[in-house]
Amino acid sequence: MTRPVLVPILGDQLSRNLSSLQGLSPGEAVILMMEVWDEATYVKHHKQKIVLIFSAMRHFAAELRAEGWHVDYVALDGAANTGSFTGEVARACERHGASEIRITEASEWRVQQAIMEWEDRLPCPVSILPNTRFIATHAEFRAFADGRKHLTMEYFYREMRRKTGLLMRDDGKPEGDVWNLDADNREPPKGDMLAPPAPKFAPDTVTQEVVALVAERFADHFGDLEPFGWPVTRAEALEAAEAFFARRLDLFGPYQDAMVHGKDDLYHSMLSTSLNIGLLDPLELCRAAEAAYKSGKAPLNSVEGFIRQIIGWREYVRGFYWYTMPGLAEANELAAHRPLPEFFWTGKTDMRCLSDCIRTTREDAHAHHIQRLMVLGNFCLIAGIAPREVQDWYLAVYADAFDWVELPNVSGMVLYADGGRLATKPYAASGNYINKMSDYCGKCRYKVAQKTGPNACPFNPLYWHFMDRNRARLESNHRIGRIFATWDRMGEAKQAEYLESAEKFLDSLEPARKGWARVE
Ligand code: FAD
Ligand code: DLZ
Ligand code: SF4
């Protein structure tokens, strides 16, 4: 081989249609894949997340080799591994006498900044190619966002429907004459919800080796290592997707917001890990969902709801991330400074909703959207937890967590830390919402109907404490401002009871000790 092109492929770029591989043939390139300490520990990821990424990387490398590609795979314990992407790319450049480095842009700001320095630090030219595994380009999101005060997802979503043609009729109108069927998708759980569980994949020898590695090297990271059942190859991810389309998509819509103790998958797809690391393509999933609607296998509200999550929310948060970084990571509009409570890591709390969401997070490295938003996130919002601490927690504990998708959800959707650019109002809620949408409250030590006092559901006084302390910032918001009339009508004595109950509860919270989320 003459001097080869060096193609680094990162742990979330495991797609055969990756832009950096296009137009190259196996004889011209060396593909570099790197397990590096810096990436495994910039937050102390859940053990299953590390297994997922390392195992999926090892399987992908084997598949490329079987196709005839020269893959240089640097294992975590490989001799002289420098522990960083830049260090490993520099070493590989020299090892192979590379003529050029060709890489698909990173999905995360932090990594992309490092890549942009390579041209100055390394001895050969660097080409950074666009990430074509998203539907909207950065330029398209900028064109949508420039000049808008609120970047309402709904309008962006309609653009994506038009761009892809998904659920669009020939006359340019949306299927069913409505763009968004969210109003049909808020059913509370029923007593006998027997959703067929998402498939789990038994670890093969490659995964078993990684499990052993993670047990030894990352023992102090949060989360149960086993049982591990996430898809680690495209074939497994496709099987998981097919199982979802065949058995759960039909009821995905109505029960999207429902929460049931002991269950985090319900009718959800459980496909975010496969999508985010590149095993599945967002458009192929949406086309399959559309086909299920057209063949009468799933109703429009479920199919539209699923497609909206992917070409709406997923694309939107990715565009929002690149549009607002690096400021988004620092934003703290509501001046929230309280440390994250220790129970987020241990699950030891009498609040049954929170302990169940933390349990599933620990066991599966997953919780579904409403658990993340309306239980865990809502608590952090109304208790005033510092955005940096909340961000680190979410980034560390979920197998699907990458900065580009976690940060807008946490800072924008949950904490209103961006001042309302992403969400038009804070998603603050009292215990009533959780009671309506779950079966958590009946067996909780707290009483959801009780508003104040030691036995009251803590979400109740915290809700009013949040409103009261943020009044100056929120009162002019037309979607939430009216709530203050209710607060004023309560009168001073009742208000004082709420505030005192909330403060007593907040004072009782034990702050998390250092070292859970980051190596100290
Ligand atoms: P489903 O309910 O089956 O939804 C289908 C797909 O839609 C998901 O796989 C996902 O790709 C996409 N999707 C749905 N909602 C969102 C959203 N708000 N943002 C982006 N994509 C979405 N998702 C992540 O992939 N990584 C994260 O780090 C992450 N952090 C989150 C943090 C918070 C505070 C909140 C509120 C949401 C977060 N989400 C994140 C979004 C969502 O909770 C997960 O995508 C979903 O729970 C994954 O499970 P699923 O595949 O079964 O999703
Ligand atoms: C999350 C992660 C982990 C745990 N380890 C690696 C790794 O060793 N090598 C790798 O290429 N990627 C890893 N990743 C994903 C990266 O941290 C990062 O999210 C992506 O490169 C996108 O920026
Ligand atoms: Fe959660 Fe309150 Fe219900 Fe208990 S009563 S489960 S704390 S919402």
PDB file of C-alpha atoms in Angstrom, residues 48 76 222 248 328 382 401 423 447 477 506:
ATOM      1  CA  GLN A  48     -23.289  -1.056  30.936  1.00  0.00           C
ATOM      2  CA  LEU A  76      -7.903  -0.133  26.426  1.00  0.00           C
ATOM      3  CA  PHE A 222     -22.376   3.551  39.010  1.00  0.00           C
ATOM      4  CA  ARG A 248     -45.177  -2.581  20.696  1.00  0.00           C
ATOM      5  CA  LEU A 328     -25.605  25.935  26.790  1.00  0.00           C
ATOM      6  CA  ILE A 382     -38.302  22.311  41.596  1.00  0.00           C
ATOM      7  CA  ALA A 401     -26.279   9.508  26.960  1.00  0.00           C
ATOM      8  CA  ALA A 423     -39.064  24.869  26.230  1.00  0.00           C
ATOM      9  CA  LYS A 447     -49.499  11.073  50.753  1.00  0.00           C
ATOM     10  CA  ASN A 477     -44.560  33.922  30.852  1.00  0.00           C
ATOM     11  CA  LEU A 506     -34.801  20.631  51.319  1.00  0.00           C
TER      12      LEU A 506
END
